[in-house]
Amino acid sequence: MNDHLSVRTHVGRDIQQTSQLFKTLESAVWEYVANAIEYVDLGTRPEVEVQLDPPRKSISISDNGRGMDVDGLRHYFTMHAENIDRRLGKGGRGKFGTGKSAAFGIAKRLHLATVRNGYRNVVELTGADIAASDGTDIPIRWITKEEPTDSPNGTVVTIGEVMLPRMNPEPLIRIVERHLAYWRSVEPIVYVGSHRCEAWQPTVVQTLELTPTASQADVLGDVRLQISIAQAPLDAGLYGVAITVGPGNLVAIESAGVESKEFGTYLFGEIDVPALDAADTDLAPYDMSRSLQLNPAHPVAAAIIGFVGYGLDRARRILVDEHAKRKSEREYRELEREARRIADLLNRDLAEVAERFADLRAMRRRKGAVAEAAATGGRNEGDQWVEGTDEPGLLDVRDHDPQGIAKPKGREAPEIARRGHPDPDGTDRVSQRGGEGDAPRPKGGLSVKFEHLGVEADRSVYNQVTKEIVINLDHPMVAAAIGNGGVADIGFRRLSYEIAFTQYSVAVAQEVLTRDPDMTADDALFEVRDALRRVTRHGAALYQ
């Protein structure tokens, strides 16, 4: 009788489950792009080309990396194998060895052609092979093995039979450009189609460099936190501090909840913390999902979150103080009044389509920042909590039924917040309704602001986090209009309304698309046109 027990794994199910960490085109493709950038021969500048082929449901990633021989391929297809560079103490991204599964999060076929030191190998693995697995090894199909070639080292990964309904290059370009900033030392060249990706860098008005306290340095080591203040608010995924563990090894983006506060989305930065991977603890500082989130239970991660949170809030206070000084200026007060008028008009339209937006996520995720429900009548409700970012808690269970959501009263914006309550053991995050300090609570679902965003910036931006439309006072057209007769000039007012109407119409489509990612381009265009048709009717009085 054999009573030997051991832990086993079902290889096929292991690949299938791991592949679910890569459910989007950008997360799957970036996995191969990052490998291509990292694994190059000494002295070689990385070059990567990504081609999306929607008609053929195919994606190719070509590189000039060091390629793989038979042993390299054998190691590559070993699940959860730590990469050889890390084993040699060189650091890098391959901590979990899950990248080879990425293709199967979005597709049914992985084809890999690679050249190493004058020999070419071509292999293929399919979803059908994985599904047919009995739990033991899954044979990789050899198409070409050890074929002599004069071609230089490099690899072409082809992801075939893509299952996604659309292959939009924009999110992929955004994530590539966000990450390229942390590969400065090797200056990679990356193309997505005909677009050359450039390291993302917004216009910066001020940069701070902070060092940890003595107690923090005991945990974090000799690190430097750099925080920059952007001239304009940043989109989700671009604000916050990038946490790296060595060059190019981006493991997290931490905002410490500051994005929910005023001017929080103007801040970004970076910090390199080698101690995050060297801590003597069994707790993982981050997981293999590439979620870019730290584990707050990990001692080094907890210290990073505290340090980053302090630094971001210090930078944010600079903007808050500058904003407070501007409030005393006459022109600022006039602009603020005009912004409120525009916001009231837009929120009347938003109220008219309340049922269509009833099942959107809370339109404001910043502290105290969701439009007041009609039932509150604009009163302060300090003991009410809604979906947010500040405290652990539990969100109320809500049926997917627009009739169960409070309806707007009169012309107020609709209540679309999901309520909850604080709970130290809760798995959700909540924020207390209301603004900071004694500031009045906002009564509209959207707000409008006039800010100086720079001459090169667009006429306006929509901040999807704070639900603000920001009109750029530095844009040549806007600057010329306000220079002619000030805020009260009818030309400036007409232009401001036209800009706000256009941005609002795009924002409506953006919010609907967030709720329904399968929306077609025609549907999105209809939403823009329909919203523009409605709100421009309200602005007719400016031309009478």
PDB file of N, CA and C in Angstrom, residues 335-336 338-344 346-347 364 446-450 467-471 496 500 504:
ATOM      1  N   LEU A 335     -15.440  83.983 -12.979  1.00  0.00           N
ATOM      2  CA  LEU A 335     -15.334  82.701 -13.670  1.00  0.00           C
ATOM      3  C   LEU A 335     -16.058  81.598 -12.910  1.00  0.00           C
ATOM      4  N   GLU A 336     -15.949  81.637 -11.599  1.00  0.00           N
ATOM      5  CA  GLU A 336     -16.603  80.629 -10.773  1.00  0.00           C
ATOM      6  C   GLU A 336     -18.124  80.714 -10.920  1.00  0.00           C
ATOM      7  N   GLU A 338     -19.721  81.888 -13.550  1.00  0.00           N
ATOM      8  CA  GLU A 338     -20.049  81.419 -14.894  1.00  0.00           C
ATOM      9  C   GLU A 338     -19.989  79.899 -14.960  1.00  0.00           C
ATOM     10  N   ALA A 339     -19.004  79.309 -14.303  1.00  0.00           N
ATOM     11  CA  ALA A 339     -18.877  77.850 -14.275  1.00  0.00           C
ATOM     12  C   ALA A 339     -20.088  77.213 -13.613  1.00  0.00           C
ATOM     13  N   ARG A 340     -20.597  77.840 -12.552  1.00  0.00           N
ATOM     14  CA  ARG A 340     -21.776  77.295 -11.880  1.00  0.00           C
ATOM     15  C   ARG A 340     -23.006  77.349 -12.788  1.00  0.00           C
ATOM     16  N   ARG A 341     -23.122  78.436 -13.553  1.00  0.00           N
ATOM     17  CA  ARG A 341     -24.254  78.551 -14.473  1.00  0.00           C
ATOM     18  C   ARG A 341     -24.215  77.421 -15.519  1.00  0.00           C
ATOM     19  N   ILE A 342     -23.030  77.196 -16.064  1.00  0.00           N
ATOM     20  CA  ILE A 342     -22.892  76.131 -17.061  1.00  0.00           C
ATOM     21  C   ILE A 342     -23.193  74.771 -16.432  1.00  0.00           C
ATOM     22  N   ALA A 343     -22.652  74.540 -15.240  1.00  0.00           N
ATOM     23  CA  ALA A 343     -22.862  73.260 -14.558  1.00  0.00           C
ATOM     24  C   ALA A 343     -24.338  73.031 -14.256  1.00  0.00           C
ATOM     25  N   ASP A 344     -25.059  74.094 -13.848  1.00  0.00           N
ATOM     26  CA  ASP A 344     -26.490  73.948 -13.572  1.00  0.00           C
ATOM     27  C   ASP A 344     -27.240  73.511 -14.819  1.00  0.00           C
ATOM     28  N   LEU A 346     -25.996  71.876 -17.446  1.00  0.00           N
ATOM     29  CA  LEU A 346     -25.636  70.498 -17.777  1.00  0.00           C
ATOM     30  C   LEU A 346     -26.307  69.504 -16.841  1.00  0.00           C
ATOM     31  N   ASN A 347     -26.402  69.858 -15.575  1.00  0.00           N
ATOM     32  CA  ASN A 347     -27.010  68.940 -14.620  1.00  0.00           C
ATOM     33  C   ASN A 347     -28.528  68.846 -14.806  1.00  0.00           C
ATOM     34  N   ARG A 364     -19.187  60.261  -8.623  1.00  0.00           N
ATOM     35  CA  ARG A 364     -18.087  60.916  -7.927  1.00  0.00           C
ATOM     36  C   ARG A 364     -17.501  59.954  -6.919  1.00  0.00           C
ATOM     37  N   LEU A 446     -22.314  66.843 -12.043  1.00  0.00           N
ATOM     38  CA  LEU A 446     -21.103  67.269 -12.730  1.00  0.00           C
ATOM     39  C   LEU A 446     -20.754  68.687 -12.283  1.00  0.00           C
ATOM     40  N   SER A 447     -19.490  69.044 -12.367  1.00  0.00           N
ATOM     41  CA  SER A 447     -19.085  70.416 -12.071  1.00  0.00           C
ATOM     42  C   SER A 447     -18.224  70.931 -13.218  1.00  0.00           C
ATOM     43  N   VAL A 448     -18.133  72.245 -13.319  1.00  0.00           N
ATOM     44  CA  VAL A 448     -17.355  72.907 -14.365  1.00  0.00           C
ATOM     45  C   VAL A 448     -16.357  73.845 -13.699  1.00  0.00           C
ATOM     46  N   LYS A 449     -15.139  73.899 -14.236  1.00  0.00           N
ATOM     47  CA  LYS A 449     -14.096  74.769 -13.704  1.00  0.00           C
ATOM     48  C   LYS A 449     -13.360  75.432 -14.857  1.00  0.00           C
ATOM     49  N   PHE A 450     -12.815  76.608 -14.581  1.00  0.00           N
ATOM     50  CA  PHE A 450     -11.884  77.266 -15.500  1.00  0.00           C
ATOM     51  C   PHE A 450     -10.504  77.187 -14.856  1.00  0.00           C
ATOM     52  N   LYS A 467     -15.411  63.891 -12.042  1.00  0.00           N
ATOM     53  CA  LYS A 467     -16.575  64.303 -12.817  1.00  0.00           C
ATOM     54  C   LYS A 467     -16.602  65.812 -13.014  1.00  0.00           C
ATOM     55  N   GLU A 468     -15.480  66.350 -13.423  1.00  0.00           N
ATOM     56  CA  GLU A 468     -15.344  67.782 -13.677  1.00  0.00           C
ATOM     57  C   GLU A 468     -14.997  68.024 -15.146  1.00  0.00           C
ATOM     58  N   ILE A 469     -15.628  69.036 -15.708  1.00  0.00           N
ATOM     59  CA  ILE A 469     -15.234  69.555 -17.010  1.00  0.00           C
ATOM     60  C   ILE A 469     -14.381  70.785 -16.752  1.00  0.00           C
ATOM     61  N   VAL A 470     -13.139  70.750 -17.224  1.00  0.00           N
ATOM     62  CA  VAL A 470     -12.201  71.849 -16.984  1.00  0.00           C
ATOM     63  C   VAL A 470     -11.940  72.565 -18.302  1.00  0.00           C
ATOM     64  N   ILE A 471     -12.282  73.853 -18.349  1.00  0.00           N
ATOM     65  CA  ILE A 471     -12.066  74.677 -19.536  1.00  0.00           C
ATOM     66  C   ILE A 471     -10.712  75.365 -19.411  1.00  0.00           C
ATOM     67  N   SER A 496     -17.426  79.625 -24.070  1.00  0.00           N
ATOM     68  CA  SER A 496     -17.347  78.755 -22.891  1.00  0.00           C
ATOM     69  C   SER A 496     -18.460  77.723 -22.892  1.00  0.00           C
ATOM     70  N   ALA A 500     -18.064  73.694 -23.225  1.00  0.00           N
ATOM     71  CA  ALA A 500     -18.619  72.827 -22.181  1.00  0.00           C
ATOM     72  C   ALA A 500     -19.641  71.854 -22.761  1.00  0.00           C
ATOM     73  N   TYR A 504     -19.148  67.920 -22.578  1.00  0.00           N
ATOM     74  CA  TYR A 504     -20.188  67.179 -21.851  1.00  0.00           C
ATOM     75  C   TYR A 504     -20.738  66.048 -22.717  1.00  0.00           C
TER      76      TYR A 504
END
